Amino acid sequence: MSDARVADALRKLARLAVHDLRNPLSAVITNLDFARGTLARNRTAPMTAEAQEALADSAVACDALRLVLANLELFARDPEQRFSALKLALEPVCREVVAACSSRAQQLGTRLAFEGAPRELFVRTDRALFALALENLIANAIQHAPNGSVVTIAVVVHDGSASVIVRDHGGAIAPELREHAVGVEGQLRGARSVGTRYGRGAGLHTASAAAACLGIELVLGGEGEQSEIALALPLEPS
């Protein structure tokens, strides 16, 4: 079998794995939500703090698994697949992703803070794919930020473009390691690759791949303890 046929077969197997795993994960999430609601309404036997914490931790774990599956699905796509590029308001998408990541941050002892732009901004992009890229950056920041610190997500305007910048104090990636950090090799070496901010689900590599699909820029920056990783998009006329 040729290399191209092997690659195509592996993509199909990955898509099948995503499908087979997503269905039971969805069922677990639905049942967890039902259990939490049922126990919360039970007046005769109130839910203990330990039970509340266990259910909350389970929900966050399911959310992390959902992100890993979404990342795998991106790499399992047909190489010829094209993504839609629609005009949309940037800030609501960012707020939605930040809200979705808040429970994960709280579980790991950090807090998210969103800083919006001074005016409404519009960009042309694929909403779901942009959200996936941003969620991976936030998840990486949550994973590396010190306990008790704040992860900031800021929208900054400059020269006809907007940057969504994720800042934390978990350590910046050194300039000489940045290309390696978002590449496949940096992810394969995992946590052993010092200074590359390895993230679960190949987070930085996925964010980089998503940005490439969208035709936007992933910018790694920061210095010392402060990391700054941004997605830069051209602005659309309002």
CSV table of C-alpha atoms in Angstrom, one decimal:
chain,number,residue,atom,x,y,z
A,1,MET,CA,0.0,0.0,0.0
A,2,SER,CA,1.4,3.4,-1.0
A,3,ASP,CA,2.1,6.1,1.6
A,4,ALA,CA,-0.8,8.1,0.4
A,5,ARG,CA,-3.2,5.2,0.8
A,6,VAL,CA,-1.8,4.4,4.3
A,7,ALA,CA,-2.3,8.1,5.3
A,8,ASP,CA,-5.8,8.1,4.0
A,9,ALA,CA,-6.7,4.8,5.8
A,10,LEU,CA,-5.3,6.3,9.1
A,11,ARG,CA,-7.4,9.4,8.7
A,12,LYS,CA,-10.5,7.3,8.2
A,13,LEU,CA,-9.6,5.2,11.2
A,14,ALA,CA,-9.2,8.4,13.3
A,15,ARG,CA,-12.5,9.7,12.1
A,16,LEU,CA,-14.1,6.4,13.1
A,17,ALA,CA,-12.4,6.5,16.5
A,18,VAL,CA,-13.7,10.1,17.1
A,19,HIS,CA,-17.2,9.0,16.2
A,20,ASP,CA,-17.1,5.9,18.4
A,21,LEU,CA,-15.7,7.8,21.4
A,22,ARG,CA,-17.9,10.9,21.0
A,23,ASN,CA,-21.2,9.1,21.3
A,24,PRO,CA,-20.5,7.4,24.7
A,25,LEU,CA,-18.8,10.6,25.9
A,26,SER,CA,-22.0,12.6,25.0
A,27,ALA,CA,-24.0,10.0,27.0
A,28,VAL,CA,-21.8,10.4,30.0
A,29,ILE,CA,-22.0,14.2,29.9
A,30,THR,CA,-25.8,14.0,29.6
A,31,ASN,CA,-26.1,11.6,32.5
A,32,LEU,CA,-23.8,13.7,34.7
A,33,ASP,CA,-25.9,16.8,34.1
A,34,PHE,CA,-29.0,14.8,34.9
A,35,ALA,CA,-27.4,13.4,38.1
A,36,ARG,CA,-26.3,16.8,39.3
A,37,GLY,CA,-29.7,18.3,38.7
A,38,THR,CA,-31.5,15.4,40.4
A,39,LEU,CA,-29.3,15.4,43.4
A,40,ALA,CA,-29.4,19.2,43.7
A,41,ARG,CA,-33.3,19.1,43.9
A,42,ASN,CA,-33.3,16.3,46.5
A,43,ARG,CA,-34.5,18.0,49.7
A,44,THR,CA,-34.6,14.9,51.8
A,45,ALA,CA,-31.0,13.9,51.2
A,46,PRO,CA,-28.9,17.0,50.3
A,47,MET,CA,-25.8,16.3,48.2
A,48,THR,CA,-22.6,16.4,50.2
A,49,ALA,CA,-19.7,18.7,49.4
A,50,GLU,CA,-17.7,15.6,48.5
A,51,ALA,CA,-20.3,14.4,46.0
A,52,GLN,CA,-20.6,17.9,44.5
A,53,GLU,CA,-16.8,18.1,44.0
A,54,ALA,CA,-16.7,14.6,42.5
A,55,LEU,CA,-19.5,15.4,40.0
A,56,ALA,CA,-17.9,18.7,39.1
A,57,ASP,CA,-14.5,17.1,38.6
A,58,SER,CA,-16.1,14.4,36.4
A,59,ALA,CA,-17.7,17.1,34.3
A,60,VAL,CA,-14.4,19.0,33.8
A,61,ALA,CA,-12.7,15.7,32.9
A,62,CYS,CA,-15.4,15.1,30.2
A,63,ASP,CA,-14.8,18.5,28.9
A,64,ALA,CA,-11.1,17.9,28.6
A,65,LEU,CA,-11.8,14.6,26.7
A,66,ARG,CA,-14.2,16.5,24.4
A,67,LEU,CA,-11.4,18.9,23.5
A,68,VAL,CA,-8.9,16.0,22.7
A,69,LEU,CA,-11.5,14.5,20.4
A,70,ALA,CA,-12.1,17.8,18.6
A,71,ASN,CA,-8.3,18.1,18.1
A,72,LEU,CA,-8.1,14.5,16.7
A,73,GLU,CA,-11.0,15.3,14.4
A,74,LEU,CA,-9.1,18.2,12.9
A,75,PHE,CA,-6.2,16.0,12.0
A,76,ALA,CA,-8.5,13.3,10.7
A,77,ARG,CA,-10.1,15.6,8.2
A,78,ASP,CA,-9.8,15.2,4.5
A,79,PRO,CA,-6.8,17.3,3.3
A,80,GLU,CA,-9.1,18.8,0.6
A,81,GLN,CA,-11.7,19.9,3.1
A,82,ARG,CA,-12.3,23.7,3.0
A,83,PHE,CA,-13.5,25.7,6.0
A,84,SER,CA,-16.2,28.4,5.7
A,85,ALA,CA,-15.0,32.0,6.2
A,86,LEU,CA,-18.0,34.1,7.4
A,87,LYS,CA,-18.0,37.6,8.7
A,88,LEU,CA,-18.7,37.5,12.5
A,89,ALA,CA,-18.3,39.6,15.6
A,90,LEU,CA,-15.1,38.6,17.3
A,91,GLU,CA,-15.8,39.4,20.9
A,92,PRO,CA,-18.8,37.1,21.4
A,93,VAL,CA,-16.9,34.1,20.2
A,94,CYS,CA,-14.0,34.9,22.6
A,95,ARG,CA,-16.4,35.3,25.5
A,96,GLU,CA,-18.1,32.0,24.7
A,97,VAL,CA,-14.8,30.1,24.7
A,98,VAL,CA,-13.6,31.8,27.9
A,99,ALA,CA,-16.9,30.9,29.7
A,100,ALA,CA,-16.6,27.3,28.5
A,101,CYS,CA,-13.1,27.1,30.0
A,102,SER,CA,-13.9,28.7,33.3
A,103,SER,CA,-14.7,25.5,35.2
A,104,ARG,CA,-11.5,23.9,34.0
A,105,ALA,CA,-9.5,26.9,35.3
A,106,GLN,CA,-11.3,26.8,38.6
A,107,GLN,CA,-10.6,23.1,39.1
A,108,LEU,CA,-6.8,23.7,38.5
A,109,GLY,CA,-6.7,26.7,40.9
A,110,THR,CA,-6.6,29.5,38.4
A,111,ARG,CA,-9.0,32.2,37.2
A,112,LEU,CA,-9.8,33.5,33.7
A,113,ALA,CA,-10.2,37.3,33.0
A,114,PHE,CA,-11.4,38.6,29.7
A,115,GLU,CA,-10.4,42.1,28.4
A,116,GLY,CA,-12.5,43.1,25.4
A,117,ALA,CA,-11.7,45.7,22.7
A,118,PRO,CA,-12.9,49.3,23.0
A,119,ARG,CA,-15.3,48.8,20.0
A,120,GLU,CA,-17.1,46.1,18.2
A,121,LEU,CA,-14.8,44.2,15.9
A,122,PHE,CA,-15.6,42.0,12.9
A,123,VAL,CA,-13.4,39.3,11.3
A,124,ARG,CA,-13.9,36.7,8.5
A,125,THR,CA,-13.2,33.2,9.7
A,126,ASP,CA,-14.7,29.8,10.5
A,127,ARG,CA,-16.3,30.2,13.9
A,128,ALA,CA,-15.9,26.6,15.1
A,129,LEU,CA,-12.3,26.3,14.0
A,130,PHE,CA,-11.2,29.6,15.5
A,131,ALA,CA,-12.9,28.7,18.7
A,132,LEU,CA,-11.0,25.4,18.7
A,133,ALA,CA,-7.7,27.2,18.3
A,134,LEU,CA,-8.5,29.7,21.1
A,135,GLU,CA,-9.7,27.0,23.4
A,136,ASN,CA,-6.4,25.1,23.0
A,137,LEU,CA,-4.4,28.2,23.8
A,138,ILE,CA,-6.5,28.8,27.0
A,139,ALA,CA,-6.3,25.2,28.0
A,140,ASN,CA,-2.5,25.4,27.6
A,141,ALA,CA,-2.4,28.5,29.7
A,142,ILE,CA,-4.5,26.9,32.5
A,143,GLN,CA,-2.2,23.9,32.5
A,144,HIS,CA,0.9,25.9,32.9
A,145,ALA,CA,-0.2,28.9,35.0
A,146,PRO,CA,0.8,28.8,38.7
A,147,ASN,CA,-1.9,28.0,41.2
A,148,GLY,CA,-3.8,31.0,42.3
A,149,SER,CA,-2.8,33.1,39.3
A,150,VAL,CA,-4.9,34.7,36.6
A,151,VAL,CA,-5.0,33.8,32.9
A,152,THR,CA,-5.9,36.9,30.8
A,153,ILE,CA,-7.5,36.8,27.4
A,154,ALA,CA,-7.3,40.2,25.7
A,155,VAL,CA,-8.5,41.5,22.4
A,156,VAL,CA,-6.0,44.1,21.0
A,157,VAL,CA,-6.4,46.2,17.9
A,158,HIS,CA,-3.4,47.3,15.8
A,159,ASP,CA,-2.9,48.3,12.1
A,160,GLY,CA,-6.1,46.9,10.7
A,161,SER,CA,-5.9,43.6,12.6
A,162,ALA,CA,-7.0,42.2,15.9
A,163,SER,CA,-5.0,39.9,18.1
A,164,VAL,CA,-6.6,37.6,20.7
A,165,ILE,CA,-3.8,37.3,23.3
A,166,VAL,CA,-3.7,34.6,26.0
A,167,ARG,CA,-1.3,35.7,28.8
A,168,ASP,CA,-0.2,33.7,31.9
A,169,HIS,CA,2.7,33.4,34.2
A,170,GLY,CA,3.7,29.9,33.5
A,171,GLY,CA,6.8,30.8,31.6
A,172,ALA,CA,7.3,32.0,28.0
A,173,ILE,CA,8.7,29.7,25.3
A,174,ALA,CA,12.2,30.9,24.3
A,175,PRO,CA,12.4,32.2,20.8
A,176,GLU,CA,14.7,29.4,19.7
A,177,LEU,CA,12.2,26.8,20.8
A,178,ARG,CA,9.0,28.3,19.4
A,179,GLU,CA,8.9,26.6,16.0
A,180,HIS,CA,9.7,23.3,17.8
A,181,ALA,CA,7.0,23.9,20.4
A,182,VAL,CA,4.1,24.1,17.8
A,183,GLY,CA,5.5,21.3,15.6
A,184,VAL,CA,4.8,17.6,15.7
A,185,GLU,CA,8.2,16.7,17.2
A,186,GLY,CA,7.6,19.0,20.2
A,187,GLN,CA,4.4,17.1,20.9
A,188,LEU,CA,5.7,13.6,20.4
A,189,ARG,CA,8.4,14.2,23.0
A,190,GLY,CA,5.6,15.5,25.3
A,191,ALA,CA,6.5,16.6,28.8
A,192,ARG,CA,10.1,15.6,28.3
A,193,SER,CA,10.6,18.5,25.9
A,194,VAL,CA,11.6,21.1,28.4
A,195,GLY,CA,10.5,24.7,27.8
A,196,THR,CA,8.0,24.0,25.0
A,197,ARG,CA,4.8,24.1,27.2
A,198,TYR,CA,3.6,20.7,26.2
A,199,GLY,CA,-0.2,20.5,26.4
A,200,ARG,CA,-2.7,17.7,26.6
A,201,GLY,CA,-4.2,16.8,23.2
A,202,ALA,CA,-1.2,18.3,21.3
A,203,GLY,CA,-2.8,21.7,22.2
A,204,LEU,CA,-0.2,24.2,20.7
A,205,HIS,CA,0.3,22.0,17.6
A,206,THR,CA,-3.5,21.9,17.1
A,207,ALA,CA,-3.9,25.6,17.5
A,208,SER,CA,-1.1,26.1,15.0
A,209,ALA,CA,-2.7,23.7,12.5
A,210,ALA,CA,-6.1,25.4,13.0
A,211,ALA,CA,-4.6,28.8,12.4
A,212,ALA,CA,-3.0,27.5,9.2
A,213,CYS,CA,-6.3,26.2,8.0
A,214,LEU,CA,-7.9,29.6,8.6
A,215,GLY,CA,-5.0,31.5,7.0
A,216,ILE,CA,-4.4,33.5,10.2
A,217,GLU,CA,-1.2,33.8,12.3
A,218,LEU,CA,-0.3,32.1,15.6
A,219,VAL,CA,2.2,34.3,17.4
A,220,LEU,CA,4.3,33.0,20.3
A,221,GLY,CA,5.7,35.7,22.5
A,222,GLY,CA,6.4,36.8,26.1
A,223,GLU,CA,9.5,36.9,28.2
A,224,GLY,CA,10.6,35.3,31.4
A,225,GLU,CA,7.7,34.1,33.4
A,226,GLN,CA,5.0,35.8,31.3
A,227,SER,CA,3.8,33.9,28.3
A,228,GLU,CA,1.9,35.6,25.5
A,229,ILE,CA,0.4,33.5,22.7
A,230,ALA,CA,-1.9,35.1,20.2
A,231,LEU,CA,-4.1,34.6,17.2
A,232,ALA,CA,-3.9,37.5,14.8
A,233,LEU,CA,-6.7,38.1,12.3
A,234,PRO,CA,-7.3,40.9,9.7
A,235,LEU,CA,-10.3,43.1,10.6
A,236,GLU,CA,-13.4,43.3,8.4
A,237,PRO,CA,-15.2,46.7,7.8
A,238,SER,CA,-18.1,47.1,10.2
